[in-house]
């Protein structure tokens, strides 16, 4: 609580990394509820601009190195839940 938390995600792809590569981080609260996209990446990072993670997510990954990690600033207990990292690098999914 209160310290930045790193959510690690690594990937391997059999296709060359191009600007078509996309990364989506989704979140579902521990106390049930809607899945929501909290981060999107395609060539540049797009942290969410709405919801509980607004202005608290930063991109710390490096797609050239197979790293799709993000960081969350000032976590609180109510952030607890399931975080899912999804990487697509067409034609490799």
PDB file of N, CA and C in Angstrom:
ATOM      1  N   UNK A   1       0.848  -1.180   0.000  1.00  0.00           N
ATOM      2  CA  UNK A   1       0.000   0.000   0.000  1.00  0.00           C
ATOM      3  C   UNK A   1       0.891   1.240   0.000  1.00  0.00           C
ATOM      4  N   UNK A   2       0.568   2.177  -0.872  1.00  0.00           N
ATOM      5  CA  UNK A   2       1.290   3.440  -0.924  1.00  0.00           C
ATOM      6  C   UNK A   2       2.538   3.439  -1.780  1.00  0.00           C
ATOM      7  N   UNK A   3       3.130   2.262  -2.011  1.00  0.00           N
ATOM      8  CA  UNK A   3       4.331   2.202  -2.844  1.00  0.00           C
ATOM      9  C   UNK A   3       3.962   1.781  -4.256  1.00  0.00           C
ATOM     10  N   UNK A   4       4.739   2.252  -5.229  1.00  0.00           N
ATOM     11  CA  UNK A   4       4.485   1.844  -6.606  1.00  0.00           C
ATOM     12  C   UNK A   4       4.576   0.325  -6.732  1.00  0.00           C
ATOM     13  N   UNK A   5       3.668  -0.276  -7.487  1.00  0.00           N
ATOM     14  CA  UNK A   5       3.697  -1.720  -7.707  1.00  0.00           C
ATOM     15  C   UNK A   5       3.936  -1.984  -9.192  1.00  0.00           C
ATOM     16  N   UNK A   6       4.791  -2.961  -9.461  1.00  0.00           N
ATOM     17  CA  UNK A   6       5.116  -3.338 -10.833  1.00  0.00           C
ATOM     18  C   UNK A   6       4.318  -4.574 -11.201  1.00  0.00           C
ATOM     19  N   UNK A   7       3.577  -4.507 -12.300  1.00  0.00           N
ATOM     20  CA  UNK A   7       2.867  -5.670 -12.828  1.00  0.00           C
ATOM     21  C   UNK A   7       3.650  -6.167 -14.030  1.00  0.00           C
ATOM     22  N   UNK A   8       4.352  -7.278 -13.837  1.00  0.00           N
ATOM     23  CA  UNK A   8       5.235  -7.778 -14.877  1.00  0.00           C
ATOM     24  C   UNK A   8       4.471  -8.605 -15.896  1.00  0.00           C
ATOM     25  N   UNK A   9       4.869  -8.463 -17.155  1.00  0.00           N
ATOM     26  CA  UNK A   9       4.301  -9.255 -18.242  1.00  0.00           C
ATOM     27  C   UNK A   9       5.373  -9.390 -19.305  1.00  0.00           C
ATOM     28  N   UNK A  10       5.694 -10.629 -19.665  1.00  0.00           N
ATOM     29  CA  UNK A  10       6.682 -10.838 -20.731  1.00  0.00           C
ATOM     30  C   UNK A  10       6.043 -11.688 -21.820  1.00  0.00           C
ATOM     31  N   UNK A  11       6.560 -11.549 -23.023  1.00  0.00           N
ATOM     32  CA  UNK A  11       6.006 -12.298 -24.146  1.00  0.00           C
ATOM     33  C   UNK A  11       7.098 -12.672 -25.131  1.00  0.00           C
ATOM     34  N   UNK A  12       6.806 -13.717 -25.914  1.00  0.00           N
ATOM     35  CA  UNK A  12       7.667 -14.121 -27.027  1.00  0.00           C
ATOM     36  C   UNK A  12       6.784 -14.179 -28.253  1.00  0.00           C
ATOM     37  N   UNK A  13       7.350 -13.821 -29.401  1.00  0.00           N
ATOM     38  CA  UNK A  13       6.578 -13.854 -30.639  1.00  0.00           C
ATOM     39  C   UNK A  13       7.428 -14.455 -31.744  1.00  0.00           C
ATOM     40  N   UNK A  14       6.778 -15.278 -32.568  1.00  0.00           N
ATOM     41  CA  UNK A  14       7.493 -15.869 -33.699  1.00  0.00           C
ATOM     42  C   UNK A  14       7.510 -14.908 -34.891  1.00  0.00           C
ATOM     43  N   UNK A  15       6.772 -13.802 -34.791  1.00  0.00           N
ATOM     44  CA  UNK A  15       6.730 -12.792 -35.858  1.00  0.00           C
ATOM     45  C   UNK A  15       7.560 -11.586 -35.442  1.00  0.00           C
ATOM     46  N   UNK A  16       8.111 -10.857 -36.426  1.00  0.00           N
ATOM     47  CA  UNK A  16       8.856  -9.639 -36.073  1.00  0.00           C
ATOM     48  C   UNK A  16       7.918  -8.633 -35.384  1.00  0.00           C
ATOM     49  N   UNK A  17       8.474  -7.870 -34.449  1.00  0.00           N
ATOM     50  CA  UNK A  17       7.694  -6.840 -33.759  1.00  0.00           C
ATOM     51  C   UNK A  17       7.468  -5.680 -34.726  1.00  0.00           C
ATOM     52  N   UNK A  18       6.201  -5.324 -34.929  1.00  0.00           N
ATOM     53  CA  UNK A  18       5.857  -4.201 -35.824  1.00  0.00           C
ATOM     54  C   UNK A  18       4.950  -3.234 -35.083  1.00  0.00           C
ATOM     55  N   UNK A  19       4.554  -2.154 -35.774  1.00  0.00           N
ATOM     56  CA  UNK A  19       3.632  -1.190 -35.164  1.00  0.00           C
ATOM     57  C   UNK A  19       2.226  -1.768 -35.002  1.00  0.00           C
ATOM     58  N   UNK A  20       2.003  -2.962 -35.547  1.00  0.00           N
ATOM     59  CA  UNK A  20       0.699  -3.631 -35.376  1.00  0.00           C
ATOM     60  C   UNK A  20       0.572  -4.305 -34.010  1.00  0.00           C
ATOM     61  N   UNK A  21       1.689  -4.450 -33.287  1.00  0.00           N
ATOM     62  CA  UNK A  21       1.644  -5.085 -31.972  1.00  0.00           C
ATOM     63  C   UNK A  21       0.758  -4.274 -31.026  1.00  0.00           C
ATOM     64  N   UNK A  22      -0.131  -4.969 -30.320  1.00  0.00           N
ATOM     65  CA  UNK A  22      -0.970  -4.305 -29.320  1.00  0.00           C
ATOM     66  C   UNK A  22      -0.856  -5.034 -27.981  1.00  0.00           C
ATOM     67  N   UNK A  23      -0.980  -4.250 -26.930  1.00  0.00           N
ATOM     68  CA  UNK A  23      -0.985  -4.779 -25.567  1.00  0.00           C
ATOM     69  C   UNK A  23      -2.205  -4.206 -24.864  1.00  0.00           C
ATOM     70  N   UNK A  24      -2.952  -5.073 -24.208  1.00  0.00           N
ATOM     71  CA  UNK A  24      -4.090  -4.619 -23.406  1.00  0.00           C
ATOM     72  C   UNK A  24      -3.978  -5.207 -22.008  1.00  0.00           C
ATOM     73  N   UNK A  25      -4.102  -4.349 -21.019  1.00  0.00           N
ATOM     74  CA  UNK A  25      -4.198  -4.771 -19.628  1.00  0.00           C
ATOM     75  C   UNK A  25      -5.647  -4.573 -19.197  1.00  0.00           C
ATOM     76  N   UNK A  26      -6.248  -5.636 -18.651  1.00  0.00           N
ATOM     77  CA  UNK A  26      -7.600  -5.521 -18.127  1.00  0.00           C
ATOM     78  C   UNK A  26      -7.585  -5.839 -16.636  1.00  0.00           C
ATOM     79  N   UNK A  27      -8.616  -5.362 -15.970  1.00  0.00           N
ATOM     80  CA  UNK A  27      -8.723  -5.490 -14.523  1.00  0.00           C
ATOM     81  C   UNK A  27     -10.152  -5.869 -14.149  1.00  0.00           C
ATOM     82  N   UNK A  28     -10.261  -6.805 -13.207  1.00  0.00           N
ATOM     83  CA  UNK A  28     -11.566  -7.140 -12.633  1.00  0.00           C
ATOM     84  C   UNK A  28     -11.416  -7.082 -11.115  1.00  0.00           C
ATOM     85  N   UNK A  29     -12.255  -6.307 -10.437  1.00  0.00           N
ATOM     86  CA  UNK A  29     -12.146  -6.197  -8.979  1.00  0.00           C
ATOM     87  C   UNK A  29     -12.306  -7.554  -8.296  1.00  0.00           C
ATOM     88  N   UNK A  30     -11.681  -7.726  -7.149  1.00  0.00           N
ATOM     89  CA  UNK A  30     -11.759  -8.978  -6.389  1.00  0.00           C
ATOM     90  C   UNK A  30     -13.193  -9.220  -5.918  1.00  0.00           C
ATOM     91  N   UNK A  31     -13.918  -8.155  -5.651  1.00  0.00           N
ATOM     92  CA  UNK A  31     -15.289  -8.262  -5.143  1.00  0.00           C
ATOM     93  C   UNK A  31     -16.282  -8.297  -6.306  1.00  0.00           C
ATOM     94  N   UNK A  32     -15.971  -9.087  -7.319  1.00  0.00           N
ATOM     95  CA  UNK A  32     -16.761  -9.201  -8.546  1.00  0.00           C
ATOM     96  C   UNK A  32     -17.011  -7.834  -9.184  1.00  0.00           C
ATOM     97  N   UNK A  33     -17.471  -7.853 -10.393  1.00  0.00           N
ATOM     98  CA  UNK A  33     -17.697  -6.589 -11.090  1.00  0.00           C
ATOM     99  C   UNK A  33     -17.238  -6.680 -12.526  1.00  0.00           C
ATOM    100  N   UNK A  34     -17.354  -5.546 -13.222  1.00  0.00           N
ATOM    101  CA  UNK A  34     -17.029  -5.469 -14.646  1.00  0.00           C
ATOM    102  C   UNK A  34     -15.531  -5.563 -14.878  1.00  0.00           C
ATOM    103  N   UNK A  35     -15.162  -6.269 -15.950  1.00  0.00           N
ATOM    104  CA  UNK A  35     -13.789  -6.190 -16.454  1.00  0.00           C
ATOM    105  C   UNK A  35     -13.650  -4.813 -17.092  1.00  0.00           C
ATOM    106  N   UNK A  36     -12.512  -4.179 -16.914  1.00  0.00           N
ATOM    107  CA  UNK A  36     -12.278  -2.906 -17.587  1.00  0.00           C
ATOM    108  C   UNK A  36     -10.861  -2.862 -18.122  1.00  0.00           C
ATOM    109  N   UNK A  37     -10.701  -2.248 -19.286  1.00  0.00           N
ATOM    110  CA  UNK A  37      -9.370  -2.056 -19.848  1.00  0.00           C
ATOM    111  C   UNK A  37      -8.741  -0.875 -19.138  1.00  0.00           C
ATOM    112  N   UNK A  38      -7.543  -1.105 -18.568  1.00  0.00           N
ATOM    113  CA  UNK A  38      -6.885  -0.031 -17.817  1.00  0.00           C
ATOM    114  C   UNK A  38      -5.643   0.492 -18.531  1.00  0.00           C
ATOM    115  N   UNK A  39      -5.226  -0.216 -19.599  1.00  0.00           N
ATOM    116  CA  UNK A  39      -4.039   0.229 -20.334  1.00  0.00           C
ATOM    117  C   UNK A  39      -4.062  -0.376 -21.728  1.00  0.00           C
ATOM    118  N   UNK A  40      -3.708   0.424 -22.729  1.00  0.00           N
ATOM    119  CA  UNK A  40      -3.603  -0.047 -24.106  1.00  0.00           C
ATOM    120  C   UNK A  40      -2.298   0.482 -24.686  1.00  0.00           C
ATOM    121  N   UNK A  41      -1.645  -0.352 -25.487  1.00  0.00           N
ATOM    122  CA  UNK A  41      -0.408   0.061 -26.155  1.00  0.00           C
ATOM    123  C   UNK A  41      -0.491  -0.310 -27.633  1.00  0.00           C
ATOM    124  N   UNK A  42      -0.234   0.647 -28.502  1.00  0.00           N
ATOM    125  CA  UNK A  42      -0.010   0.384 -29.919  1.00  0.00           C
ATOM    126  C   UNK A  42       0.909   1.490 -30.414  1.00  0.00           C
ATOM    127  N   UNK A  43       2.171   1.162 -30.580  1.00  0.00           N
ATOM    128  CA  UNK A  43       3.254   2.097 -30.921  1.00  0.00           C
ATOM    129  C   UNK A  43       3.588   3.034 -29.756  1.00  0.00           C
ATOM    130  N   UNK A  44       2.579   3.545 -29.074  1.00  0.00           N
ATOM    131  CA  UNK A  44       2.779   4.387 -27.887  1.00  0.00           C
ATOM    132  C   UNK A  44       1.813   3.924 -26.793  1.00  0.00           C
ATOM    133  N   UNK A  45       2.132   4.213 -25.516  1.00  0.00           N
ATOM    134  CA  UNK A  45       1.249   3.796 -24.424  1.00  0.00           C
ATOM    135  C   UNK A  45       0.012   4.694 -24.301  1.00  0.00           C
ATOM    136  N   UNK A  46      -1.111   4.060 -23.986  1.00  0.00           N
ATOM    137  CA  UNK A  46      -2.366   4.768 -23.728  1.00  0.00           C
ATOM    138  C   UNK A  46      -2.930   4.325 -22.379  1.00  0.00           C
ATOM    139  N   UNK A  47      -2.463   4.933 -21.274  1.00  0.00           N
ATOM    140  CA  UNK A  47      -3.051   4.599 -19.972  1.00  0.00           C
ATOM    141  C   UNK A  47      -4.512   5.061 -19.949  1.00  0.00           C
ATOM    142  N   UNK A  48      -5.312   4.412 -19.124  1.00  0.00           N
ATOM    143  CA  UNK A  48      -6.720   4.786 -19.036  1.00  0.00           C
ATOM    144  C   UNK A  48      -6.877   6.240 -18.596  1.00  0.00           C
ATOM    145  N   UNK A  49      -7.932   6.883 -19.095  1.00  0.00           N
ATOM    146  CA  UNK A  49      -8.214   8.275 -18.716  1.00  0.00           C
ATOM    147  C   UNK A  49      -9.463   8.360 -17.843  1.00  0.00           C
ATOM    148  N   UNK A  50     -10.012   7.193 -17.469  1.00  0.00           N
ATOM    149  CA  UNK A  50     -11.207   7.156 -16.625  1.00  0.00           C
ATOM    150  C   UNK A  50     -11.041   6.080 -15.549  1.00  0.00           C
ATOM    151  N   UNK A  51     -11.918   6.114 -14.556  1.00  0.00           N
ATOM    152  CA  UNK A  51     -11.952   5.047 -13.563  1.00  0.00           C
ATOM    153  C   UNK A  51     -10.909   5.194 -12.465  1.00  0.00           C
ATOM    154  N   UNK A  52     -10.823   4.158 -11.642  1.00  0.00           N
ATOM    155  CA  UNK A  52     -10.003   4.209 -10.431  1.00  0.00           C
ATOM    156  C   UNK A  52      -8.507   4.260 -10.700  1.00  0.00           C
ATOM    157  N   UNK A  53      -8.065   3.851 -11.916  1.00  0.00           N
ATOM    158  CA  UNK A  53      -6.629   3.857 -12.215  1.00  0.00           C
ATOM    159  C   UNK A  53      -6.197   5.078 -13.030  1.00  0.00           C
ATOM    160  N   UNK A  54      -7.119   6.003 -13.264  1.00  0.00           N
ATOM    161  CA  UNK A  54      -6.806   7.228 -14.009  1.00  0.00           C
ATOM    162  C   UNK A  54      -5.602   7.935 -13.375  1.00  0.00           C
ATOM    163  N   UNK A  55      -4.638   8.299 -14.224  1.00  0.00           N
ATOM    164  CA  UNK A  55      -3.430   9.032 -13.799  1.00  0.00           C
ATOM    165  C   UNK A  55      -2.526   8.249 -12.846  1.00  0.00           C
ATOM    166  N   UNK A  56      -2.729   6.917 -12.735  1.00  0.00           N
ATOM    167  CA  UNK A  56      -1.893   6.132 -11.817  1.00  0.00           C
ATOM    168  C   UNK A  56      -1.117   5.030 -12.512  1.00  0.00           C
ATOM    169  N   UNK A  57      -1.298   4.861 -13.820  1.00  0.00           N
ATOM    170  CA  UNK A  57      -0.619   3.778 -14.534  1.00  0.00           C
ATOM    171  C   UNK A  57       0.478   4.354 -15.412  1.00  0.00           C
ATOM    172  N   UNK A  58       1.640   3.726 -15.355  1.00  0.00           N
ATOM    173  CA  UNK A  58       2.732   4.137 -16.236  1.00  0.00           C
ATOM    174  C   UNK A  58       3.304   2.913 -16.946  1.00  0.00           C
ATOM    175  N   UNK A  59       3.761   3.142 -18.143  1.00  0.00           N
ATOM    176  CA  UNK A  59       4.364   2.114 -18.998  1.00  0.00           C
ATOM    177  C   UNK A  59       5.813   1.939 -18.585  1.00  0.00           C
ATOM    178  N   UNK A  60       6.210   0.722 -18.260  1.00  0.00           N
ATOM    179  CA  UNK A  60       7.604   0.455 -17.909  1.00  0.00           C
ATOM    180  C   UNK A  60       8.175  -0.650 -18.797  1.00  0.00           C
ATOM    181  N   UNK A  61       7.382  -1.094 -19.779  1.00  0.00           N
ATOM    182  CA  UNK A  61       7.806  -2.184 -20.656  1.00  0.00           C
ATOM    183  C   UNK A  61       8.732  -1.738 -21.768  1.00  0.00           C
ATOM    184  N   UNK A  62       9.152  -2.728 -22.551  1.00  0.00           N
ATOM    185  CA  UNK A  62       9.999  -2.502 -23.730  1.00  0.00           C
ATOM    186  C   UNK A  62       9.661  -3.613 -24.720  1.00  0.00           C
ATOM    187  N   UNK A  63       8.830  -3.300 -25.728  1.00  0.00           N
ATOM    188  CA  UNK A  63       8.356  -4.358 -26.628  1.00  0.00           C
ATOM    189  C   UNK A  63       9.500  -5.035 -27.375  1.00  0.00           C
ATOM    190  N   UNK A  64      10.571  -4.310 -27.655  1.00  0.00           N
ATOM    191  CA  UNK A  64      11.712  -4.896 -28.361  1.00  0.00           C
ATOM    192  C   UNK A  64      12.351  -6.018 -27.531  1.00  0.00           C
ATOM    193  N   UNK A  65      12.182  -5.960 -26.208  1.00  0.00           N
ATOM    194  CA  UNK A  65      12.743  -6.974 -25.319  1.00  0.00           C
ATOM    195  C   UNK A  65      11.682  -7.939 -24.800  1.00  0.00           C
ATOM    196  N   UNK A  66      10.468  -7.898 -25.389  1.00  0.00           N
ATOM    197  CA  UNK A  66       9.411  -8.805 -24.965  1.00  0.00           C
ATOM    198  C   UNK A  66       8.833  -8.477 -23.606  1.00  0.00           C
ATOM    199  N   UNK A  67       8.877  -7.206 -23.229  1.00  0.00           N
ATOM    200  CA  UNK A  67       8.410  -6.779 -21.920  1.00  0.00           C
ATOM    201  C   UNK A  67       7.172  -5.885 -22.079  1.00  0.00           C
ATOM    202  N   UNK A  68       6.060  -6.286 -21.478  1.00  0.00           N
ATOM    203  CA  UNK A  68       4.808  -5.522 -21.566  1.00  0.00           C
ATOM    204  C   UNK A  68       4.346  -5.083 -20.171  1.00  0.00           C
ATOM    205  N   UNK A  69       5.297  -4.818 -19.285  1.00  0.00           N
ATOM    206  CA  UNK A  69       4.982  -4.500 -17.892  1.00  0.00           C
ATOM    207  C   UNK A  69       4.475  -3.064 -17.726  1.00  0.00           C
ATOM    208  N   UNK A  70       3.643  -2.891 -16.691  1.00  0.00           N
ATOM    209  CA  UNK A  70       3.165  -1.568 -16.308  1.00  0.00           C
ATOM    210  C   UNK A  70       3.398  -1.386 -14.814  1.00  0.00           C
ATOM    211  N   UNK A  71       3.280  -0.146 -14.357  1.00  0.00           N
ATOM    212  CA  UNK A  71       3.390   0.151 -12.927  1.00  0.00           C
ATOM    213  C   UNK A  71       2.146   0.913 -12.495  1.00  0.00           C
ATOM    214  N   UNK A  72       1.729   0.677 -11.255  1.00  0.00           N
ATOM    215  CA  UNK A  72       0.593   1.399 -10.675  1.00  0.00           C
ATOM    216  C   UNK A  72       1.109   2.209  -9.496  1.00  0.00           C
ATOM    217  N   UNK A  73       0.811   3.502  -9.524  1.00  0.00           N
ATOM    218  CA  UNK A  73       1.204   4.421  -8.459  1.00  0.00           C
ATOM    219  C   UNK A  73       0.190   4.341  -7.309  1.00  0.00           C
ATOM    220  N   UNK A  74       0.663   4.531  -6.099  1.00  0.00           N
ATOM    221  CA  UNK A  74      -0.176   4.662  -4.906  1.00  0.00           C
ATOM    222  C   UNK A  74      -1.291   3.613  -4.802  1.00  0.00           C
ATOM    223  N   UNK A  75      -0.933   2.319  -4.827  1.00  0.00           N
ATOM    224  CA  UNK A  75      -1.978   1.294  -4.718  1.00  0.00           C
ATOM    225  C   UNK A  75      -2.665   1.328  -3.353  1.00  0.00           C
ATOM    226  N   UNK A  76      -3.946   0.949  -3.366  1.00  0.00           N
ATOM    227  CA  UNK A  76      -4.733   0.843  -2.141  1.00  0.00           C
ATOM    228  C   UNK A  76      -5.382  -0.541  -2.122  1.00  0.00           C
ATOM    229  N   UNK A  77      -5.870  -0.969  -0.967  1.00  0.00           N
ATOM    230  CA  UNK A  77      -6.448  -2.311  -0.853  1.00  0.00           C
ATOM    231  C   UNK A  77      -7.590  -2.536  -1.835  1.00  0.00           C
ATOM    232  N   UNK A  78      -8.353  -1.489  -2.141  1.00  0.00           N
ATOM    233  CA  UNK A  78      -9.494  -1.655  -3.050  1.00  0.00           C
ATOM    234  C   UNK A  78      -9.063  -1.884  -4.498  1.00  0.00           C
ATOM    235  N   UNK A  79      -7.760  -1.762  -4.798  1.00  0.00           N
ATOM    236  CA  UNK A  79      -7.249  -2.090  -6.145  1.00  0.00           C
ATOM    237  C   UNK A  79      -7.117  -3.599  -6.316  1.00  0.00           C
ATOM    238  N   UNK A  80      -7.250  -4.352  -5.228  1.00  0.00           N
ATOM    239  CA  UNK A  80      -7.087  -5.796  -5.286  1.00  0.00           C
ATOM    240  C   UNK A  80      -8.028  -6.390  -6.336  1.00  0.00           C
ATOM    241  N   UNK A  81      -7.509  -7.335  -7.115  1.00  0.00           N
ATOM    242  CA  UNK A  81      -8.325  -7.959  -8.153  1.00  0.00           C
ATOM    243  C   UNK A  81      -7.455  -8.737  -9.117  1.00  0.00           C
ATOM    244  N   UNK A  82      -8.024  -9.050 -10.264  1.00  0.00           N
ATOM    245  CA  UNK A  82      -7.322  -9.809 -11.295  1.00  0.00           C
ATOM    246  C   UNK A  82      -6.881  -8.876 -12.407  1.00  0.00           C
ATOM    247  N   UNK A  83      -5.578  -8.904 -12.702  1.00  0.00           N
ATOM    248  CA  UNK A  83      -5.011  -8.102 -13.785  1.00  0.00           C
ATOM    249  C   UNK A  83      -4.556  -9.052 -14.884  1.00  0.00           C
ATOM    250  N   UNK A  84      -4.983  -8.798 -16.107  1.00  0.00           N
ATOM    251  CA  UNK A  84      -4.658  -9.679 -17.231  1.00  0.00           C
ATOM    252  C   UNK A  84      -3.941  -8.878 -18.302  1.00  0.00           C
ATOM    253  N   UNK A  85      -2.809  -9.417 -18.740  1.00  0.00           N
ATOM    254  CA  UNK A  85      -2.015  -8.815 -19.808  1.00  0.00           C
ATOM    255  C   UNK A  85      -2.247  -9.631 -21.083  1.00  0.00           C
ATOM    256  N   UNK A  86      -2.604  -8.961 -22.175  1.00  0.00           N
ATOM    257  CA  UNK A  86      -2.836  -9.627 -23.444  1.00  0.00           C
ATOM    258  C   UNK A  86      -2.006  -8.944 -24.534  1.00  0.00           C
ATOM    259  N   UNK A  87      -1.155  -9.729 -25.204  1.00  0.00           N
ATOM    260  CA  UNK A  87      -0.274  -9.188 -26.249  1.00  0.00           C
ATOM    261  C   UNK A  87      -0.631  -9.852 -27.578  1.00  0.00           C
ATOM    262  N   UNK A  88      -0.823  -9.034 -28.607  1.00  0.00           N
ATOM    263  CA  UNK A  88      -1.067  -9.547 -29.954  1.00  0.00           C
ATOM    264  C   UNK A  88      -0.064  -8.908 -30.897  1.00  0.00           C
ATOM    265  N   UNK A  89       0.597  -9.746 -31.689  1.00  0.00           N
ATOM    266  CA  UNK A  89       1.568  -9.271 -32.675  1.00  0.00           C
ATOM    267  C   UNK A  89       1.258  -9.938 -34.013  1.00  0.00           C
ATOM    268  N   UNK A  90       0.266  -9.394 -34.752  1.00  0.00           N
ATOM    269  CA  UNK A  90      -0.184 -10.062 -35.988  1.00  0.00           C
ATOM    270  C   UNK A  90       0.981 -10.388 -36.918  1.00  0.00           C
ATOM    271  N   UNK A  91       0.922 -11.579 -37.550  1.00  0.00           N
ATOM    272  CA  UNK A  91      -0.167 -12.562 -37.478  1.00  0.00           C
ATOM    273  C   UNK A  91      -0.092 -13.474 -36.252  1.00  0.00           C
ATOM    274  N   UNK A  92       0.905 -13.290 -35.405  1.00  0.00           N
ATOM    275  CA  UNK A  92       1.059 -14.124 -34.202  1.00  0.00           C
ATOM    276  C   UNK A  92       0.154 -13.587 -33.096  1.00  0.00           C
ATOM    277  N   UNK A  93      -0.684 -14.457 -32.514  1.00  0.00           N
ATOM    278  CA  UNK A  93      -1.536 -14.018 -31.397  1.00  0.00           C
ATOM    279  C   UNK A  93      -1.152 -14.772 -30.130  1.00  0.00           C
TER     280      UNK A  93
END
